[in-house]
Amino acid sequence: MEPEARPVHYRQLLLWDPSLGSEDDEDNEEETSELVVSNSWRPHNSLGNEVGGLPGAWARLGAALLLLVTGFSLAARQLYIKSDPTGSQASAAPRPGGHSHPPGVYHHGAIISPAATCSHLGRELLIAGGNVVDAGVGAALCLAVVHPHTTGLGATFWALFHNSSSGSPTALMPGPAQPLAPGLRLPSALPSLRLLHARFGRLPWSQLLGGPASLAQDGFLVDTALATALAARGTKGLCPLLCHADGTPLGAGARATNPKLAAVLRLAAQAPAPDLAGDDLLSLLVRDLGLRRPQSRPTPALEPAVQRAIPQGVLSTTPGPSTCPELLAMVGAALRSGEPGPDPCPALSAAPVSPVGTVLATVDSSGSVLLLTSSLSSPFGSGRLSPSTGVLLSDLVAKPTASAWACPLLLQGSSDDTEADMLGLVASGTPAVARVVTRALLSHLAGPQTQAQHERRQGPTLSTSVCGQGTLLQVAVQAEHAHVSSVPSSCCTVQGF
């Protein structure tokens, strides 16, 4: 007589070494472990009877088959993970049973900015339940801390936001330039970003300022872009914020702190309304400069975007007084001619032009897009550091600057356009960027085959730089996935999930 069959118990197995997977896979590891092996599960036969109640041979056979299937599953998983042990910064590792994404393609959303720290902060806001406006505004405030050569609380901001829920694009405009003092512009960054967030954001305003305030208080590492700008300009007016004790500029990898700016950001987090967001900053600035408080506040506004219908969909950009409407006219003329237009990079000076502004973009797979640009008018703005705030003020210039050409552009595809549901382009640099954006848009509309024909006749389109002196960001939504890229590819960091 055979001994009585006993229940078969299985030990919970570790499906893979955690060091071989990315952080994004940790949740999947736990979930898969629970599905494959249960601590108190008793196998059943096809009739629903417990195996423990059958003769021992059947119990042993069922156990052997289950272990065999489990072994194959574990082996397959190990082979899959080992094929890419480090993962990729540009694309998260696919979930078990899911599908992989090439670099720059994300299932949910992504952000691209010139600073890795700020792209990471934007991604964390997306994961926390924020939308593209939360991520973009948070990253812009982060850039105000870590890239004072191109942006800051003294900068001027423009934005173009497409709301996938309403299907309508909205432009953020800074309002008329107002003087704070001769040659200095009244800062409007905080009221502008607060207005955009109050209308379209989802997370609390204070949550968006927490990360940037901590960076300013605890310190951040100077990156190559900031170190290069400091070496080119010198440190006059920027010490002690961006200098060593001996007055030499901080180099890449050095740690910088700005506790006065951290205090300003914490005060702004408590502002009850958008038009009051910059009041504390303004009070400190007029005290530093020995000025009377201005009679009026900055007047940023949210306005309908300027639109133009084309056969492939609807183009949108920010309205005047910027030169963005001229960009739409340039695109229309190029479409009518059927050619990509003149060389987007005419003869330029050999010396590189220091950046005077910055751009970033956020996108989600539903089709919401935020394109945001800001400028100090000159590298490090006026070069005048406010000791009570840690803020560099923008130059007040009468003539148009390169920032006027940093026009965000959106293309909402027509209903029969299967190539792209939404395309966003934004560039910074010299006035030539308008032609660069036009060439990039026409190249996208032409498709790979037509683009190759143009390249054979006129040479390759821009692929490694924007006339050697700028940055072009491109985001798109295709087949419910977010696509992100930049020119040059090394200029910016993409973070998505």
Short mmCIF file of C-alpha atoms in Angstrom, two decimals:
data_model
loop_
_atom_site.label_atom_id
_atom_site.label_comp_id
_atom_site.label_asym_id
_atom_site.label_seq_id
_atom_site.Cartn_x
_atom_site.Cartn_y
_atom_site.Cartn_z
CA MET A 1 0.00 0.00 0.00
CA GLU A 2 1.45 3.34 -1.03
CA PRO A 3 2.05 5.94 1.66
CA GLU A 4 -0.46 8.73 1.86
CA ALA A 5 0.35 11.59 -0.52
CA ARG A 6 1.18 14.86 1.22
CA PRO A 7 0.64 18.40 0.01
CA VAL A 8 3.42 19.68 -2.17
CA HIS A 9 5.02 22.93 -0.95
CA TYR A 10 7.16 25.18 -3.12
CA ARG A 11 9.67 27.76 -2.01
CA GLN A 12 9.18 31.24 -3.41
CA LEU A 13 11.98 31.70 -5.94
CA LEU A 14 13.78 34.92 -6.81
CA LEU A 15 13.04 35.43 -10.49
CA TRP A 16 16.18 37.45 -11.19
CA ASP A 17 19.02 39.25 -9.48
CA PRO A 18 17.75 42.75 -8.66
CA SER A 19 21.07 44.20 -9.79
CA LEU A 20 20.31 43.01 -13.32
CA GLY A 21 17.08 44.95 -13.69
CA SER A 22 16.10 48.59 -13.56
CA GLU A 23 14.12 50.27 -10.84
CA ASP A 24 11.10 50.21 -13.11
CA ASP A 25 11.12 46.42 -13.02
CA GLU A 26 10.95 46.05 -9.22
CA ASP A 27 7.17 46.19 -9.09
CA ASN A 28 6.93 43.64 -11.89
CA GLU A 29 9.36 41.31 -10.08
CA GLU A 30 7.16 41.18 -7.01
CA GLU A 31 3.99 40.79 -9.04
CA THR A 32 5.42 37.95 -11.18
CA SER A 33 6.72 36.11 -8.13
CA GLU A 34 3.26 36.08 -6.63
CA LEU A 35 1.69 34.82 -9.84
CA VAL A 36 4.14 31.99 -10.49
CA VAL A 37 4.57 30.67 -6.96
CA SER A 38 2.13 30.92 -4.08
CA ASN A 39 3.01 30.03 -0.51
CA SER A 40 -0.18 28.14 0.29
CA TRP A 41 -1.45 26.97 -3.11
CA ARG A 42 -2.53 23.31 -3.49
CA PRO A 43 -2.50 21.95 -7.08
CA HIS A 44 -5.78 20.67 -8.53
CA ASN A 45 -6.47 18.30 -11.37
CA SER A 46 -8.67 19.17 -14.35
CA LEU A 47 -11.80 18.05 -12.49
CA GLY A 48 -11.17 20.34 -9.56
CA ASN A 49 -10.06 17.57 -7.16
CA GLU A 50 -7.07 18.21 -4.94
CA VAL A 51 -3.96 16.33 -6.03
CA GLY A 52 -3.25 15.49 -2.43
CA GLY A 53 -6.29 13.19 -2.48
CA LEU A 54 -5.04 11.11 -5.45
CA PRO A 55 -2.52 8.30 -5.41
CA GLY A 56 1.09 9.42 -4.81
CA ALA A 57 2.22 8.73 -8.39
CA TRP A 58 -0.21 11.32 -9.74
CA ALA A 59 0.86 13.83 -7.11
CA ARG A 60 4.52 13.35 -7.98
CA LEU A 61 3.78 13.63 -11.71
CA GLY A 62 1.81 16.88 -11.24
CA ALA A 63 4.54 18.36 -9.10
CA ALA A 64 7.20 17.44 -11.63
CA LEU A 65 5.27 19.04 -14.49
CA LEU A 66 4.69 22.23 -12.51
CA LEU A 67 8.36 22.51 -11.59
CA LEU A 68 9.32 21.93 -15.23
CA VAL A 69 7.07 24.74 -16.46
CA THR A 70 8.33 27.05 -13.71
CA GLY A 71 11.93 26.25 -14.60
CA PHE A 72 11.40 27.11 -18.27
CA SER A 73 9.73 30.38 -17.27
CA LEU A 74 12.60 31.37 -14.99
CA ALA A 75 15.22 30.47 -17.55
CA ALA A 76 13.52 32.53 -20.23
CA ARG A 77 13.27 35.50 -17.91
CA GLN A 78 16.95 35.30 -16.96
CA LEU A 79 17.99 35.21 -20.62
CA TYR A 80 15.82 38.24 -21.35
CA ILE A 81 17.21 40.32 -18.49
CA LYS A 82 20.82 39.38 -19.22
CA SER A 83 20.42 40.56 -22.81
CA ASP A 84 20.26 44.16 -21.46
CA PRO A 85 21.60 44.18 -17.89
CA THR A 86 21.88 47.96 -17.54
CA GLY A 87 18.79 49.16 -19.35
CA SER A 88 18.72 52.42 -21.25
CA GLN A 89 18.31 55.96 -20.06
CA ALA A 90 16.14 56.70 -23.03
CA SER A 91 13.72 53.82 -22.73
CA ALA A 92 12.45 51.82 -19.80
CA ALA A 93 12.82 48.04 -19.80
CA PRO A 94 9.67 46.32 -21.04
CA ARG A 95 7.36 44.68 -18.57
CA PRO A 96 6.90 40.91 -18.60
CA GLY A 97 4.46 40.07 -21.34
CA GLY A 98 4.73 43.62 -22.72
CA HIS A 99 6.69 45.05 -25.62
CA SER A 100 10.00 46.83 -25.90
CA HIS A 101 10.47 50.46 -26.97
CA PRO A 102 13.36 51.93 -28.97
CA PRO A 103 15.29 54.86 -27.44
CA GLY A 104 13.19 58.00 -27.11
CA VAL A 105 9.83 56.19 -27.20
CA TYR A 106 7.64 55.90 -24.10
CA HIS A 107 4.28 54.39 -23.37
CA HIS A 108 3.10 57.09 -20.93
CA GLY A 109 5.02 60.35 -21.08
CA ALA A 110 8.41 62.04 -21.26
CA ILE A 111 10.29 65.28 -20.73
CA ILE A 112 13.40 66.65 -22.42
CA SER A 113 15.51 69.54 -21.11
CA PRO A 114 19.12 70.74 -21.25
CA ALA A 115 19.88 69.58 -17.68
CA ALA A 116 19.73 65.95 -16.55
CA THR A 117 18.75 66.97 -13.02
CA CYS A 118 15.75 68.91 -14.30
CA SER A 119 14.61 66.17 -16.70
CA HIS A 120 14.69 63.74 -13.79
CA LEU A 121 12.67 66.13 -11.62
CA GLY A 122 10.07 66.50 -14.37
CA ARG A 123 9.78 62.73 -14.72
CA GLU A 124 9.23 62.37 -10.98
CA LEU A 125 6.38 64.88 -11.17
CA LEU A 126 4.79 62.87 -14.00
CA ILE A 127 5.08 59.66 -11.98
CA ALA A 128 3.58 61.43 -8.94
CA GLY A 129 0.39 61.99 -10.95
CA GLY A 130 1.23 65.32 -12.52
CA ASN A 131 0.50 66.26 -16.11
CA VAL A 132 2.77 67.76 -18.77
CA VAL A 133 2.25 71.28 -17.36
CA ASP A 134 3.31 70.20 -13.87
CA ALA A 135 6.40 68.48 -15.27
CA GLY A 136 7.32 71.37 -17.56
CA VAL A 137 6.87 74.11 -14.96
CA GLY A 138 8.78 72.10 -12.35
CA ALA A 139 11.64 71.53 -14.80
CA ALA A 140 11.65 75.22 -15.79
CA LEU A 141 12.01 76.24 -12.14
CA CYS A 142 14.81 73.69 -11.79
CA LEU A 143 16.61 75.18 -14.80
CA ALA A 144 16.28 78.59 -13.14
CA VAL A 145 18.52 77.18 -10.40
CA VAL A 146 21.08 75.10 -12.31
CA HIS A 147 21.36 77.09 -15.60
CA PRO A 148 21.56 80.76 -14.58
CA HIS A 149 23.40 81.56 -17.82
CA THR A 150 20.28 80.97 -19.94
CA THR A 151 17.25 81.31 -17.68
CA GLY A 152 16.12 82.17 -14.16
CA LEU A 153 13.51 84.00 -12.15
CA GLY A 154 14.59 87.14 -13.97
CA ALA A 155 13.94 85.59 -17.38
CA THR A 156 11.02 86.01 -19.76
CA PHE A 157 8.89 82.94 -20.53
CA TRP A 158 6.74 81.86 -23.46
CA ALA A 159 4.90 78.56 -23.82
CA LEU A 160 2.59 76.69 -26.15
CA PHE A 161 0.32 74.07 -24.60
CA HIS A 162 -1.93 71.62 -26.41
CA ASN A 163 -4.63 70.14 -24.20
CA SER A 164 -5.63 66.71 -25.47
CA SER A 165 -8.88 66.90 -23.50
CA SER A 166 -10.14 70.07 -25.17
CA GLY A 167 -8.16 69.70 -28.40
CA SER A 168 -7.24 73.39 -28.34
CA PRO A 169 -3.78 75.01 -28.07
CA THR A 170 -3.09 77.89 -25.67
CA ALA A 171 -0.15 80.31 -25.66
CA LEU A 172 1.51 81.74 -22.55
CA MET A 173 2.65 85.31 -23.28
CA PRO A 174 4.79 87.37 -20.89
CA GLY A 175 3.04 90.67 -21.53
CA PRO A 176 4.67 93.98 -22.48
CA ALA A 177 8.24 94.49 -21.32
CA GLN A 178 8.36 96.79 -18.30
CA PRO A 179 11.47 98.40 -16.85
CA LEU A 180 12.50 97.78 -13.26
CA ALA A 181 15.47 100.13 -13.62
CA PRO A 182 17.43 101.51 -16.56
CA GLY A 183 18.52 98.54 -18.64
CA LEU A 184 16.81 96.01 -16.35
CA ARG A 185 13.55 94.24 -17.09
CA LEU A 186 10.81 93.73 -14.53
CA PRO A 187 10.91 89.98 -13.77
CA SER A 188 7.82 88.04 -14.81
CA ALA A 189 8.92 84.40 -14.54
CA LEU A 190 7.06 83.48 -11.35
CA PRO A 191 3.73 85.14 -12.30
CA SER A 192 3.94 83.56 -15.78
CA LEU A 193 4.63 80.03 -14.60
CA ARG A 194 2.12 80.33 -11.75
CA LEU A 195 -0.57 81.47 -14.22
CA LEU A 196 0.10 78.54 -16.55
CA HIS A 197 -0.01 76.08 -13.65
CA ALA A 198 -3.12 77.59 -12.06
CA ARG A 199 -5.04 77.10 -15.31
CA PHE A 200 -3.77 73.71 -16.43
CA GLY A 201 -1.70 72.07 -13.67
CA ARG A 202 -2.81 69.20 -11.48
CA LEU A 203 -0.35 68.93 -8.57
CA PRO A 204 -0.15 71.54 -5.79
CA TRP A 205 1.91 74.60 -6.76
CA SER A 206 4.10 74.15 -3.67
CA GLN A 207 5.06 70.63 -4.80
CA LEU A 208 6.53 72.02 -8.01
CA LEU A 209 8.81 74.41 -6.13
CA GLY A 210 10.00 71.91 -3.53
CA GLY A 211 12.62 70.22 -5.70
CA PRO A 212 14.16 73.42 -7.13
CA ALA A 213 14.26 75.01 -3.66
CA SER A 214 16.10 71.98 -2.28
CA LEU A 215 18.62 72.13 -5.14
CA ALA A 216 19.31 75.78 -4.46
CA GLN A 217 19.63 75.20 -0.71
CA ASP A 218 21.62 71.96 -0.65
CA GLY A 219 23.65 72.58 -3.80
CA PHE A 220 23.91 71.29 -7.34
CA LEU A 221 26.79 70.19 -9.52
CA VAL A 222 27.88 72.63 -12.22
CA ASP A 223 27.43 70.90 -15.58
CA THR A 224 29.47 71.35 -18.74
CA ALA A 225 27.08 73.89 -20.28
CA LEU A 226 27.24 76.24 -17.27
CA ALA A 227 31.01 75.77 -16.84
CA THR A 228 31.60 76.60 -20.51
CA ALA A 229 29.47 79.76 -20.27
CA LEU A 230 31.31 80.86 -17.12
CA ALA A 231 34.72 80.31 -18.71
CA ALA A 232 33.69 82.34 -21.76
CA ARG A 233 32.21 85.27 -19.85
CA GLY A 234 34.25 85.52 -16.68
CA THR A 235 32.94 85.99 -13.18
CA LYS A 236 32.47 89.77 -12.93
CA GLY A 237 29.28 90.36 -11.00
CA LEU A 238 28.67 86.64 -10.42
CA CYS A 239 30.70 86.09 -7.24
CA PRO A 240 30.39 84.52 -4.78
CA LEU A 241 27.54 82.51 -6.31
CA LEU A 242 29.49 80.97 -9.20
CA CYS A 243 33.09 81.52 -8.10
CA HIS A 244 35.77 79.88 -6.01
CA ALA A 245 37.18 81.79 -3.04
CA ASP A 246 39.96 83.15 -5.25
CA GLY A 247 37.46 84.57 -7.76
CA THR A 248 38.00 81.97 -10.48
CA PRO A 249 34.88 80.48 -12.10
CA LEU A 250 33.48 77.17 -10.94
CA GLY A 251 34.31 74.30 -13.26
CA ALA A 252 32.28 71.29 -14.28
CA GLY A 253 31.63 69.05 -11.30
CA ALA A 254 32.00 71.79 -8.69
CA ARG A 255 29.14 72.25 -6.24
CA ALA A 256 27.22 75.52 -6.17
CA THR A 257 24.59 76.66 -3.70
CA ASN A 258 22.11 79.55 -3.77
CA PRO A 259 20.32 79.69 -0.40
CA LYS A 260 18.87 83.16 -1.09
CA LEU A 261 17.15 81.81 -4.21
CA ALA A 262 15.88 78.85 -2.18
CA ALA A 263 14.23 81.28 0.24
CA VAL A 264 12.57 83.16 -2.64
CA LEU A 265 11.19 79.91 -4.07
CA ARG A 266 9.75 78.92 -0.69
CA LEU A 267 8.05 82.30 -0.38
CA ALA A 268 6.64 81.95 -3.90
CA ALA A 269 5.21 78.54 -2.97
CA GLN A 270 2.89 80.31 -0.54
CA ALA A 271 1.50 82.81 -3.08
CA PRO A 272 -2.31 82.63 -2.99
CA ALA A 273 -2.80 83.85 -6.57
CA PRO A 274 -0.76 83.96 -9.81
CA ASP A 275 -0.42 87.75 -9.89
CA LEU A 276 1.09 87.69 -6.38
CA ALA A 277 3.65 84.94 -7.07
CA GLY A 278 6.46 87.41 -7.71
CA ASP A 279 5.62 90.00 -5.06
CA ASP A 280 8.14 88.85 -2.46
CA LEU A 281 10.88 88.68 -5.08
CA LEU A 282 10.03 92.18 -6.31
CA SER A 283 10.13 93.62 -2.78
CA LEU A 284 13.61 92.21 -2.21
CA LEU A 285 14.86 93.41 -5.61
CA VAL A 286 13.78 97.03 -5.15
CA ARG A 287 15.45 97.04 -1.73
CA ASP A 288 18.70 95.70 -3.24
CA LEU A 289 18.67 98.29 -6.02
CA GLY A 290 17.48 101.18 -3.87
CA LEU A 291 14.41 101.73 -6.06
CA ARG A 292 10.79 102.59 -5.56
CA ARG A 293 8.38 99.75 -5.99
CA PRO A 294 6.89 99.77 -9.53
CA GLN A 295 3.31 100.93 -9.78
CA SER A 296 2.27 97.92 -11.89
CA ARG A 297 2.91 94.21 -11.78
CA PRO A 298 3.92 91.98 -14.71
CA THR A 299 0.94 91.10 -16.89
CA PRO A 300 1.42 87.62 -18.36
CA ALA A 301 -1.57 86.23 -20.20
CA LEU A 302 -2.97 83.01 -21.64
CA GLU A 303 -4.14 83.60 -25.20
CA PRO A 304 -5.47 81.46 -28.04
CA ALA A 305 -2.67 80.22 -30.25
CA VAL A 306 -2.25 81.55 -33.77
CA GLN A 307 -3.30 78.79 -36.17
CA ARG A 308 -2.95 78.00 -39.86
CA ALA A 309 -4.62 75.12 -41.70
CA ILE A 310 -2.49 73.03 -44.05
CA PRO A 311 -3.42 69.84 -45.93
CA GLN A 312 -1.74 67.68 -43.29
CA GLY A 313 -3.49 69.29 -40.31
CA VAL A 314 -3.40 72.52 -38.29
CA LEU A 315 -0.26 74.45 -37.31
CA SER A 316 -0.21 76.48 -34.09
CA THR A 317 2.28 78.91 -32.55
CA THR A 318 2.39 81.82 -30.13
CA PRO A 319 0.94 85.19 -31.27
CA GLY A 320 2.74 88.51 -31.69
CA PRO A 321 4.55 90.64 -30.71
CA SER A 322 6.96 87.75 -31.21
CA THR A 323 8.02 86.83 -34.72
CA CYS A 324 6.28 83.45 -34.52
CA PRO A 325 3.47 84.40 -36.97
CA GLU A 326 6.24 85.02 -39.52
CA LEU A 327 7.29 81.42 -38.99
CA LEU A 328 3.83 80.25 -40.08
CA ALA A 329 4.11 82.38 -43.21
CA MET A 330 7.52 80.87 -43.92
CA VAL A 331 6.13 77.36 -43.56
CA GLY A 332 3.18 78.19 -45.85
CA ALA A 333 5.47 79.55 -48.55
CA ALA A 334 7.68 76.48 -48.41
CA LEU A 335 4.67 74.16 -48.63
CA ARG A 336 3.38 75.96 -51.70
CA SER A 337 6.75 75.75 -53.41
CA GLY A 338 7.18 72.06 -52.61
CA GLU A 339 10.81 72.66 -51.63
CA PRO A 340 12.40 72.81 -48.16
CA GLY A 341 13.44 76.42 -48.78
CA PRO A 342 16.85 78.08 -48.73
CA ASP A 343 19.79 76.84 -46.73
CA PRO A 344 18.61 77.11 -43.11
CA CYS A 345 22.17 77.86 -42.00
CA PRO A 346 23.57 80.84 -43.92
CA ALA A 347 27.17 81.89 -43.42
CA LEU A 348 27.72 82.45 -39.73
CA SER A 349 30.64 83.74 -37.73
CA ALA A 350 33.19 81.12 -36.82
CA ALA A 351 32.95 81.97 -33.13
CA PRO A 352 30.11 80.15 -31.34
CA VAL A 353 27.31 82.31 -29.98
CA SER A 354 26.70 81.91 -26.25
CA PRO A 355 23.13 80.85 -25.54
CA VAL A 356 20.76 83.53 -24.30
CA GLY A 357 17.77 81.27 -23.69
CA THR A 358 16.67 77.72 -23.14
CA VAL A 359 13.90 75.36 -24.26
CA LEU A 360 12.20 72.27 -22.88
CA ALA A 361 9.31 70.03 -23.91
CA THR A 362 6.97 67.57 -22.22
CA VAL A 363 4.54 65.15 -23.85
CA ASP A 364 2.20 62.34 -22.88
CA SER A 365 0.76 59.51 -24.92
CA SER A 366 -2.75 61.05 -24.92
CA GLY A 367 -1.50 63.92 -27.08
CA SER A 368 -0.96 66.69 -24.51
CA VAL A 369 2.19 68.70 -25.28
CA LEU A 370 3.93 71.62 -23.57
CA LEU A 371 6.69 73.54 -25.38
CA LEU A 372 8.36 76.13 -23.17
CA THR A 373 11.08 78.67 -23.91
CA SER A 374 12.71 81.39 -21.82
CA SER A 375 15.41 84.01 -22.23
CA LEU A 376 17.61 86.43 -20.29
CA SER A 377 18.30 88.39 -23.53
CA SER A 378 22.07 87.97 -22.94
CA PRO A 379 24.22 85.23 -21.38
CA PHE A 380 23.73 85.62 -17.61
CA GLY A 381 21.27 88.42 -18.40
CA SER A 382 22.41 91.80 -17.13
CA GLY A 383 25.21 90.13 -15.17
CA ARG A 384 23.87 91.89 -12.10
CA LEU A 385 23.33 89.50 -9.21
CA SER A 386 20.82 90.53 -6.56
CA PRO A 387 22.45 89.70 -3.19
CA SER A 388 19.13 89.34 -1.34
CA THR A 389 17.57 86.96 -3.87
CA GLY A 390 20.36 85.19 -5.77
CA VAL A 391 18.59 86.22 -8.99
CA LEU A 392 20.17 87.52 -12.19
CA LEU A 393 17.96 90.09 -13.88
CA SER A 394 17.28 90.14 -17.61
CA ASP A 395 18.55 92.84 -19.93
CA LEU A 396 15.87 95.20 -21.21
CA VAL A 397 16.67 95.56 -24.89
CA ALA A 398 14.73 97.48 -27.52
CA LYS A 399 15.76 95.46 -30.55
CA PRO A 400 14.55 91.88 -31.19
CA THR A 401 16.84 89.17 -29.87
CA ALA A 402 17.34 85.54 -30.74
CA SER A 403 14.72 84.71 -28.11
CA ALA A 404 12.08 86.28 -30.36
CA TRP A 405 12.79 83.53 -32.87
CA ALA A 406 12.56 80.70 -30.34
CA CYS A 407 9.03 80.01 -31.55
CA PRO A 408 7.28 76.84 -30.42
CA LEU A 409 5.33 75.13 -33.21
CA LEU A 410 2.64 72.45 -33.01
CA LEU A 411 1.14 70.35 -35.78
CA GLN A 412 -2.12 68.60 -34.99
CA GLY A 413 -2.53 65.90 -37.63
CA SER A 414 -5.71 65.59 -39.65
CA SER A 415 -8.05 62.68 -39.04
CA ASP A 416 -6.60 60.72 -41.97
CA ASP A 417 -2.97 61.32 -40.96
CA THR A 418 -1.66 57.99 -39.71
CA GLU A 419 1.92 59.17 -39.27
CA ALA A 420 1.49 61.49 -36.29
CA ASP A 421 -1.33 62.50 -34.00
CA MET A 422 0.68 65.46 -32.71
CA LEU A 423 4.08 66.98 -33.47
CA GLY A 424 5.86 69.67 -31.44
CA LEU A 425 9.00 71.60 -32.42
CA VAL A 426 10.85 74.25 -30.44
CA ALA A 427 14.33 75.65 -31.02
CA SER A 428 16.71 78.12 -29.44
CA GLY A 429 19.71 79.95 -30.81
CA THR A 430 20.16 82.52 -33.57
CA PRO A 431 17.37 83.93 -35.79
CA ALA A 432 18.27 81.12 -38.21
CA VAL A 433 16.31 78.72 -36.00
CA ALA A 434 13.09 79.80 -37.74
CA ARG A 435 14.43 78.31 -40.97
CA VAL A 436 15.65 75.28 -39.05
CA VAL A 437 12.17 74.64 -37.62
CA THR A 438 10.67 75.08 -41.10
CA ARG A 439 13.10 72.57 -42.59
CA ALA A 440 12.43 70.08 -39.79
CA LEU A 441 8.66 70.35 -40.21
CA LEU A 442 8.80 69.94 -43.99
CA SER A 443 11.14 66.98 -43.63
CA HIS A 444 8.63 65.36 -41.28
CA LEU A 445 5.71 66.01 -43.62
CA ALA A 446 7.62 64.74 -46.66
CA GLY A 447 8.25 61.30 -45.16
CA PRO A 448 11.46 59.23 -45.34
CA GLN A 449 11.37 58.58 -49.09
CA THR A 450 10.87 62.20 -50.17
CA GLN A 451 13.38 63.37 -47.58
CA ALA A 452 16.00 61.05 -49.07
CA GLN A 453 15.35 62.54 -52.53
CA HIS A 454 15.86 66.08 -51.21
CA GLU A 455 19.08 65.01 -49.52
CA ARG A 456 20.45 63.59 -52.77
CA ARG A 457 19.74 66.91 -54.53
CA GLN A 458 20.59 69.43 -51.83
CA GLY A 459 22.64 67.58 -49.25
CA PRO A 460 21.55 66.08 -45.93
CA THR A 461 19.19 67.87 -43.61
CA LEU A 462 20.36 68.98 -40.20
CA SER A 463 21.30 66.02 -38.08
CA THR A 464 24.08 67.00 -35.70
CA SER A 465 23.53 70.68 -34.88
CA VAL A 466 21.22 73.64 -35.37
CA CYS A 467 23.44 75.84 -37.49
CA GLY A 468 26.18 74.94 -35.03
CA GLN A 469 24.77 77.31 -32.43
CA GLY A 470 21.40 76.18 -31.11
CA THR A 471 19.10 73.41 -30.01
CA LEU A 472 16.04 71.83 -31.62
CA LEU A 473 13.64 69.68 -29.61
CA GLN A 474 11.04 67.46 -31.26
CA VAL A 475 8.22 65.60 -29.55
CA ALA A 476 5.48 63.58 -31.19
CA VAL A 477 2.59 61.30 -30.33
CA GLN A 478 2.23 58.29 -32.59
CA ALA A 479 0.09 55.20 -31.96
CA GLU A 480 -0.50 56.28 -28.34
CA HIS A 481 3.23 56.49 -27.62
CA ALA A 482 5.36 59.56 -26.83
CA HIS A 483 8.40 60.12 -29.06
CA VAL A 484 11.18 62.53 -28.04
CA SER A 485 14.41 63.61 -29.77
CA SER A 486 16.79 66.56 -30.02
CA VAL A 487 19.37 68.10 -32.34
CA PRO A 488 22.15 67.81 -31.37
CA SER A 489 21.36 64.59 -29.57
CA SER A 490 23.95 65.34 -26.88
CA CYS A 491 22.42 68.69 -25.90
CA CYS A 492 19.62 67.40 -23.73
CA THR A 493 18.49 64.63 -21.43
CA VAL A 494 15.28 62.67 -21.96
CA GLN A 495 13.42 61.09 -19.05
CA GLY A 496 10.21 59.12 -19.51
CA PHE A 497 8.24 56.14 -18.34
#
